[in-house]
mmCIF file of C-alpha atoms and ligand atoms in Angstrom:
data_model
loop_
_atom_site.group_PDB
_atom_site.id
_atom_site.type_symbol
_atom_site.label_atom_id
_atom_site.label_comp_id
_atom_site.label_asym_id
_atom_site.label_seq_id
_atom_site.Cartn_x
_atom_site.Cartn_y
_atom_site.Cartn_z
ATOM 1 C CA MET A 785 -24.328 -1.532 19.441
ATOM 2 C CA ALA A 786 -23.397 -4.330 17.066
ATOM 3 C CA VAL A 787 -22.125 -3.133 13.704
ATOM 4 C CA THR A 788 -23.781 -4.848 10.775
ATOM 5 C CA LEU A 789 -23.691 -4.619 7.007
ATOM 6 C CA SER A 790 -26.639 -3.084 5.171
ATOM 7 C CA SER A 791 -28.523 -5.115 2.542
ATOM 8 C CA ASP A 792 -26.855 -2.968 -0.130
ATOM 9 C CA GLU A 793 -23.419 -3.807 1.266
ATOM 10 C CA ILE A 794 -24.231 -7.515 1.550
ATOM 11 C CA ALA A 795 -25.206 -7.508 -2.139
ATOM 12 C CA ARG A 796 -22.091 -5.549 -3.118
ATOM 13 C CA TYR A 797 -19.656 -7.770 -1.198
ATOM 14 C CA ALA A 798 -21.424 -11.106 -1.777
ATOM 15 C CA ARG A 799 -18.433 -12.661 -3.594
ATOM 16 C CA HIS A 800 -16.186 -11.757 -0.673
ATOM 17 C CA ILE A 801 -18.614 -12.855 2.000
ATOM 18 C CA ILE A 802 -19.080 -16.264 0.413
ATOM 19 C CA LEU A 803 -15.338 -16.928 0.800
ATOM 20 C CA PRO A 804 -14.894 -18.861 4.064
ATOM 21 C CA GLU A 805 -11.585 -17.053 4.648
ATOM 22 C CA ILE A 806 -13.318 -13.636 4.554
ATOM 23 C CA GLY A 807 -16.998 -14.106 5.418
ATOM 24 C CA GLY A 808 -19.189 -11.483 7.014
ATOM 25 C CA PHE A 809 -16.697 -11.022 9.835
ATOM 26 C CA GLY A 810 -13.838 -10.230 7.467
ATOM 27 C CA GLN A 811 -16.044 -7.860 5.499
ATOM 28 C CA LEU A 812 -16.943 -6.021 8.695
ATOM 29 C CA ARG A 813 -13.268 -5.814 9.590
ATOM 30 C CA LEU A 814 -12.627 -4.179 6.218
ATOM 31 C CA ARG A 815 -15.411 -1.678 6.758
ATOM 32 C CA GLN A 816 -14.015 -0.770 10.164
ATOM 33 C CA SER A 817 -10.478 -0.363 8.803
ATOM 34 C CA HIS A 818 -8.509 2.617 7.570
ATOM 35 C CA VAL A 819 -5.907 2.229 4.839
ATOM 36 C CA ALA A 820 -3.510 5.014 3.881
ATOM 37 C CA VAL A 821 -1.919 4.919 0.428
ATOM 38 C CA ILE A 822 1.255 6.864 -0.292
ATOM 39 C CA GLY A 823 1.375 7.802 -3.952
ATOM 40 C CA ALA A 824 -1.600 7.708 -6.332
ATOM 41 C CA GLY A 825 0.704 6.511 -9.091
ATOM 42 C CA GLY A 826 1.371 3.272 -10.889
ATOM 43 C CA ILE A 827 1.115 1.205 -7.686
ATOM 44 C CA GLY A 828 -1.436 3.352 -5.904
ATOM 45 C CA SER A 829 -3.869 3.678 -8.761
ATOM 46 C CA PRO A 830 -4.733 -0.019 -9.225
ATOM 47 C CA ALA A 831 -4.371 -0.647 -5.487
ATOM 48 C CA LEU A 832 -6.883 2.076 -4.671
ATOM 49 C CA GLN A 833 -9.458 0.659 -7.074
ATOM 50 C CA TYR A 834 -9.375 -2.696 -5.290
ATOM 51 C CA LEU A 835 -9.265 -1.160 -1.818
ATOM 52 C CA ALA A 836 -12.399 0.853 -2.582
ATOM 53 C CA GLY A 837 -14.053 -2.117 -4.230
ATOM 54 C CA ALA A 838 -13.195 -4.276 -1.216
ATOM 55 C CA GLY A 839 -15.005 -1.891 1.099
ATOM 56 C CA PHE A 840 -12.336 -0.399 3.326
ATOM 57 C CA GLY A 841 -14.278 2.026 5.502
ATOM 58 C CA HIS A 842 -11.684 4.779 5.322
ATOM 59 C CA ILE A 843 -9.090 5.419 2.629
ATOM 60 C CA THR A 844 -6.534 8.240 2.787
ATOM 61 C CA VAL A 845 -4.723 9.090 -0.443
ATOM 62 C CA ILE A 846 -1.481 11.018 0.061
ATOM 63 C CA ASP A 847 0.105 12.562 -3.040
ATOM 64 C CA ASP A 848 1.325 16.078 -3.794
ATOM 65 C CA ASP A 849 1.667 15.576 -7.548
ATOM 66 C CA HIS A 850 -0.590 16.383 -10.487
ATOM 67 C CA VAL A 851 -1.922 14.145 -13.235
ATOM 68 C CA ASP A 852 0.422 14.162 -16.218
ATOM 69 C CA ALA A 853 -0.298 12.856 -19.712
ATOM 70 C CA SER A 854 2.623 10.438 -19.329
ATOM 71 C CA ASN A 855 0.851 8.819 -16.332
ATOM 72 C CA LEU A 856 -2.239 7.712 -18.208
ATOM 73 C CA HIS A 857 -0.884 4.453 -19.651
ATOM 74 C CA ARG A 858 -0.612 2.959 -16.165
ATOM 75 C CA GLN A 859 -2.539 5.132 -13.704
ATOM 76 C CA THR A 860 -5.960 3.881 -14.660
ATOM 77 C CA LEU A 861 -7.862 5.927 -12.065
ATOM 78 C CA PHE A 862 -7.279 9.041 -14.176
ATOM 79 C CA SER A 863 -8.520 10.278 -17.511
ATOM 80 C CA GLY A 864 -7.103 12.697 -20.025
ATOM 81 C CA ASP A 865 -9.376 15.551 -18.972
ATOM 82 C CA GLU A 866 -7.810 15.445 -15.489
ATOM 83 C CA VAL A 867 -4.288 16.302 -16.670
ATOM 84 C CA GLY A 868 -2.988 19.079 -14.419
ATOM 85 C CA ALA A 869 -5.361 18.336 -11.516
ATOM 86 C CA ALA A 870 -4.209 17.088 -8.103
ATOM 87 C CA LYS A 871 -3.837 13.309 -8.220
ATOM 88 C CA ALA A 872 -5.022 12.740 -4.657
ATOM 89 C CA GLU A 873 -8.231 14.685 -5.297
ATOM 90 C CA CYS A 874 -8.906 12.969 -8.643
ATOM 91 C CA ALA A 875 -8.275 9.606 -6.997
ATOM 92 C CA VAL A 876 -10.730 10.315 -4.173
ATOM 93 C CA ALA A 877 -13.409 11.346 -6.682
ATOM 94 C CA ALA A 878 -12.854 8.069 -8.555
ATOM 95 C CA LEU A 879 -13.052 6.031 -5.336
ATOM 96 C CA HIS A 880 -16.413 7.576 -4.460
ATOM 97 C CA ARG A 881 -17.684 6.612 -7.903
ATOM 98 C CA ILE A 882 -16.455 3.037 -7.389
ATOM 99 C CA ASN A 883 -17.943 2.666 -3.907
ATOM 100 C CA PRO A 884 -20.079 5.300 -2.165
ATOM 101 C CA HIS A 885 -19.773 3.371 1.117
ATOM 102 C CA VAL A 886 -16.105 4.352 1.370
ATOM 103 C CA ALA A 887 -15.033 7.534 3.161
ATOM 104 C CA ALA A 888 -12.018 8.661 1.120
ATOM 105 C CA ARG A 889 -9.838 11.664 1.930
ATOM 106 C CA ALA A 890 -7.212 13.399 -0.177
ATOM 107 C CA VAL A 891 -4.002 14.748 1.351
ATOM 108 C CA VAL A 892 -2.198 16.950 -1.191
ATOM 109 C CA GLU A 893 1.071 17.031 0.706
ATOM 110 C CA ARG A 894 4.482 15.511 0.239
ATOM 111 C CA ILE A 895 5.008 13.029 3.055
ATOM 112 C CA ASP A 896 8.381 13.316 4.798
ATOM 113 C CA MET A 897 10.153 12.739 8.115
ATOM 114 C CA ASP A 898 8.415 15.773 9.655
ATOM 115 C CA ASN A 899 4.805 14.942 8.846
ATOM 116 C CA ALA A 900 4.697 11.157 8.331
ATOM 117 C CA ALA A 901 3.721 10.322 11.907
ATOM 118 C CA ARG A 902 0.861 12.825 11.810
ATOM 119 C CA LEU A 903 -0.400 11.854 8.352
ATOM 120 C CA LEU A 904 -0.401 8.117 9.099
ATOM 121 C CA GLU A 905 -1.836 8.277 12.620
ATOM 122 C CA GLY A 906 -4.896 6.086 12.962
ATOM 123 C CA ALA A 907 -4.233 3.981 9.875
ATOM 124 C CA ASP A 908 -4.659 0.215 10.283
ATOM 125 C CA VAL A 909 -2.458 -0.530 7.278
ATOM 126 C CA VAL A 910 -0.312 1.576 4.935
ATOM 127 C CA ILE A 911 0.585 0.957 1.288
ATOM 128 C CA ASP A 912 3.729 2.715 0.123
ATOM 129 C CA GLY A 913 3.866 3.054 -3.650
ATOM 130 C CA SER A 914 6.001 6.187 -3.665
ATOM 131 C CA ASP A 915 8.892 6.694 -6.035
ATOM 132 C CA ASN A 916 11.738 7.896 -3.844
ATOM 133 C CA PHE A 917 13.803 6.357 -1.097
ATOM 134 C CA LEU A 918 13.658 9.169 1.467
ATOM 135 C CA THR A 919 9.866 9.072 1.376
ATOM 136 C CA ARG A 920 9.962 5.314 1.845
ATOM 137 C CA LEU A 921 12.221 5.628 4.885
ATOM 138 C CA ALA A 922 9.970 8.289 6.425
ATOM 139 C CA VAL A 923 6.880 6.140 5.881
ATOM 140 C CA ALA A 924 8.620 3.015 7.170
ATOM 141 C CA ASP A 925 9.841 4.737 10.335
ATOM 142 C CA ALA A 926 6.380 6.143 11.092
ATOM 143 C CA CYS A 927 4.750 2.741 10.513
ATOM 144 C CA LEU A 928 7.277 1.001 12.755
ATOM 145 C CA ALA A 929 6.869 3.547 15.569
ATOM 146 C CA GLN A 930 3.059 3.341 15.406
ATOM 147 C CA ARG A 931 2.998 -0.430 14.808
ATOM 148 C CA ILE A 932 1.104 -0.122 11.531
ATOM 149 C CA PRO A 933 1.639 -2.972 9.029
ATOM 150 C CA LEU A 934 3.469 -1.562 5.984
ATOM 151 C CA VAL A 935 2.854 -2.938 2.505
ATOM 152 C CA SER A 936 5.768 -1.750 0.383
ATOM 153 C CA SER A 937 5.697 -2.145 -3.381
ATOM 154 C CA ALA A 938 7.856 -0.917 -6.232
ATOM 155 C CA VAL A 939 8.086 -1.360 -9.997
ATOM 156 C CA SER A 940 10.609 -0.664 -12.698
ATOM 157 C CA ARG A 941 10.516 -1.503 -16.394
ATOM 158 C CA PHE A 942 9.231 -5.112 -16.418
ATOM 159 C CA GLU A 943 9.925 -5.957 -12.776
ATOM 160 C CA GLY A 944 8.389 -5.362 -9.405
ATOM 161 C CA GLN A 945 8.350 -6.395 -5.787
ATOM 162 C CA VAL A 946 6.034 -6.344 -2.810
ATOM 163 C CA ALA A 947 6.588 -7.110 0.871
ATOM 164 C CA VAL A 948 4.826 -6.584 4.193
ATOM 165 C CA PHE A 949 6.736 -5.296 7.225
ATOM 166 C CA ARG A 950 5.826 -5.566 10.925
ATOM 167 C CA GLY A 951 9.274 -4.885 12.342
ATOM 168 C CA TRP A 952 8.098 -4.350 15.914
ATOM 169 C CA GLU A 953 7.626 -8.125 16.165
ATOM 170 C CA SER A 954 10.636 -10.048 17.466
ATOM 171 C CA ASP A 955 10.906 -12.356 14.432
ATOM 172 C CA LYS A 956 9.831 -9.977 11.643
ATOM 173 C CA PRO A 957 12.109 -7.603 9.713
ATOM 174 C CA CYS A 958 11.437 -3.893 9.337
ATOM 175 C CA TYR A 959 11.896 -2.008 6.067
ATOM 176 C CA ARG A 960 15.381 -0.867 7.086
ATOM 177 C CA CYS A 961 16.422 -4.481 7.769
ATOM 178 C CA PHE A 962 15.678 -4.978 4.074
ATOM 179 C CA VAL A 963 17.137 -1.865 2.462
ATOM 180 C CA GLY A 964 19.678 -0.470 4.921
ATOM 181 C CA ASN A 965 19.995 3.203 5.757
ATOM 182 C CA ASP A 966 21.954 4.806 2.922
ATOM 183 C CA PRO A 967 19.940 7.747 1.529
ATOM 184 C CA ALA A 968 22.185 7.709 -1.559
ATOM 185 C CA ARG A 969 20.561 4.402 -2.455
ATOM 186 C CA ASP A 970 17.686 6.200 -4.198
ATOM 187 C CA GLY A 971 16.831 4.297 -7.359
ATOM 188 C CA LEU A 972 15.761 5.500 -10.753
ATOM 189 C CA THR A 973 12.115 6.477 -11.233
ATOM 190 C CA CYS A 974 9.620 5.350 -13.872
ATOM 191 C CA ALA A 975 10.225 8.694 -15.615
ATOM 192 C CA GLU A 976 13.886 7.807 -16.006
ATOM 193 C CA GLU A 977 13.609 4.069 -16.627
ATOM 194 C CA GLY A 978 10.183 3.487 -18.119
ATOM 195 C CA VAL A 979 7.626 0.904 -17.045
ATOM 196 C CA LEU A 980 5.130 -1.278 -18.878
ATOM 197 C CA GLY A 981 1.638 -0.276 -17.731
ATOM 198 C CA PRO A 982 0.290 -3.704 -16.703
ATOM 199 C CA VAL A 983 3.388 -4.347 -14.575
ATOM 200 C CA THR A 984 2.122 -1.635 -12.228
ATOM 201 C CA GLY A 985 -1.312 -3.261 -12.369
ATOM 202 C CA VAL A 986 0.104 -6.593 -11.177
ATOM 203 C CA LEU A 987 2.104 -5.108 -8.301
ATOM 204 C CA GLY A 988 -0.573 -2.583 -7.298
ATOM 205 C CA SER A 989 -3.131 -5.382 -7.156
ATOM 206 C CA MET A 990 -0.749 -7.464 -5.032
ATOM 207 C CA ALA A 991 -0.347 -4.501 -2.671
ATOM 208 C CA ALA A 992 -4.139 -4.249 -2.297
ATOM 209 C CA LEU A 993 -4.337 -7.984 -1.624
ATOM 210 C CA GLU A 994 -1.739 -7.717 1.139
ATOM 211 C CA ALA A 995 -3.512 -4.699 2.663
ATOM 212 C CA ILE A 996 -6.744 -6.711 2.807
ATOM 213 C CA ARG A 997 -4.854 -9.644 4.340
ATOM 214 C CA ALA A 998 -3.364 -7.303 6.958
ATOM 215 C CA VAL A 999 -6.771 -6.330 8.385
ATOM 216 C CA ALA A 1000 -8.904 -9.389 7.534
ATOM 217 C CA PRO A 1001 -6.303 -12.170 7.759
ATOM 218 C CA PHE A 1002 -6.557 -15.104 5.359
ATOM 219 C CA GLY A 1003 -4.128 -17.834 4.378
ATOM 220 C CA ASP A 1004 -0.501 -17.544 5.404
ATOM 221 C CA ASP A 1005 1.069 -14.661 7.310
ATOM 222 C CA THR A 1006 3.202 -13.066 4.592
ATOM 223 C CA ALA A 1007 5.016 -10.457 6.719
ATOM 224 C CA GLY A 1008 8.745 -10.759 6.034
ATOM 225 C CA THR A 1009 8.271 -12.491 2.674
ATOM 226 C CA LEU A 1010 9.462 -10.621 -0.420
ATOM 227 C CA LEU A 1011 7.683 -11.339 -3.699
ATOM 228 C CA LEU A 1012 9.861 -10.676 -6.741
ATOM 229 C CA VAL A 1013 8.097 -10.460 -10.088
ATOM 230 C CA ASP A 1014 10.008 -10.621 -13.374
ATOM 231 C CA LEU A 1015 7.560 -10.153 -16.207
ATOM 232 C CA LEU A 1016 10.132 -10.302 -18.974
ATOM 233 C CA ALA A 1017 10.534 -13.949 -17.984
ATOM 234 C CA LEU A 1018 7.019 -14.403 -16.503
ATOM 235 C CA ARG A 1019 8.568 -15.472 -13.229
ATOM 236 C CA PHE A 1020 7.304 -15.016 -9.662
ATOM 237 C CA ARG A 1021 9.426 -16.036 -6.708
ATOM 238 C CA THR A 1022 9.502 -15.392 -2.971
ATOM 239 C CA LEU A 1023 12.348 -14.894 -0.505
ATOM 240 C CA ARG A 1024 12.240 -14.844 3.274
ATOM 241 C CA LEU A 1025 13.656 -11.552 4.562
ATOM 242 C CA PRO A 1026 15.614 -12.027 7.786
ATOM 243 C CA LYS A 1027 15.420 -9.640 10.717
ATOM 244 C CA ASP A 1028 18.783 -7.863 10.977
ATOM 245 C CA PRO A 1029 20.005 -8.292 14.574
ATOM 246 C CA GLY A 1030 22.103 -5.125 14.091
ATOM 247 C CA CYS A 1031 19.263 -3.035 12.666
ATOM 248 C CA PRO A 1032 19.245 0.345 14.446
ATOM 249 C CA SER A 1033 15.511 0.736 13.841
ATOM 250 C CA CYS A 1034 14.009 -2.491 15.113
ATOM 251 C CA SER A 1035 16.675 -4.508 16.913
ATOM 252 C CA GLY A 1036 16.140 -4.269 20.635
ATOM 253 C CA GLY A 1037 12.488 -3.553 19.953
ATOM 254 C CA ALA A 1038 10.545 -0.531 18.783
ATOM 255 C CA SER A 1039 10.133 0.569 22.404
ATOM 256 C CA SER A 1040 13.586 2.195 22.315
ATOM 257 C CA ARG A 1041 12.450 4.373 19.409
ATOM 258 C CA ALA A 1042 9.164 5.281 20.971
ATOM 259 C CA ALA A 1043 10.787 6.412 24.226
HETATM 260 ZN ZN1 ZN B 579 14.951 -3.558 11.234
#
């Protein structure tokens, strides 16, 4: 049976559908797609708003933390009366208010090497907006093994970055090609360094844009391109990330990992 959009959905997504690069076909692809978002924080919060608005059929929000008063200046999904509640559950409630056509699910668990493969299974694209390096490695390894495009984004103070990884492809880097393997690399968090609220809005919105591009392709293929944003200087620039021929994760192909 052919899947079609209802009249309510056509009205809701009219400004997408009118874009030749998206159209009805792209909108259907979005509805049939599942995005998993790691971290309902500064990146995840604005990203999730646009993912729900865009009409992803399934959204999984993975976060084991609770809403804190110090989150509210940048995590715009939450309100003051939700302080102390589980972020993933508050986020899912907000997504249903934004778009009742979306099936959103909260996972109040910390994602790690032991559960990442299970929690991300079935996702068509993953956004990682988490705030620690070990989590990012666990998510990246699971995405590589399951061949799920990974949109990785991070912010600090007035700066941020976003990149898409499909390391199972012969000419595309994986996340470990980019960052290496040293677990001591863990950077400082927003709690330690501070961050200007709208900086997370810029990078979270970019992450949502790349997640949409990953399932309903438009424009250039951005996998392997790193966007660096410096908002003290109001400067955006991109770098091509090379595939590391010595990378233990993706060199020689993902098949060696999956065996
Ligand atoms: Zn690699």
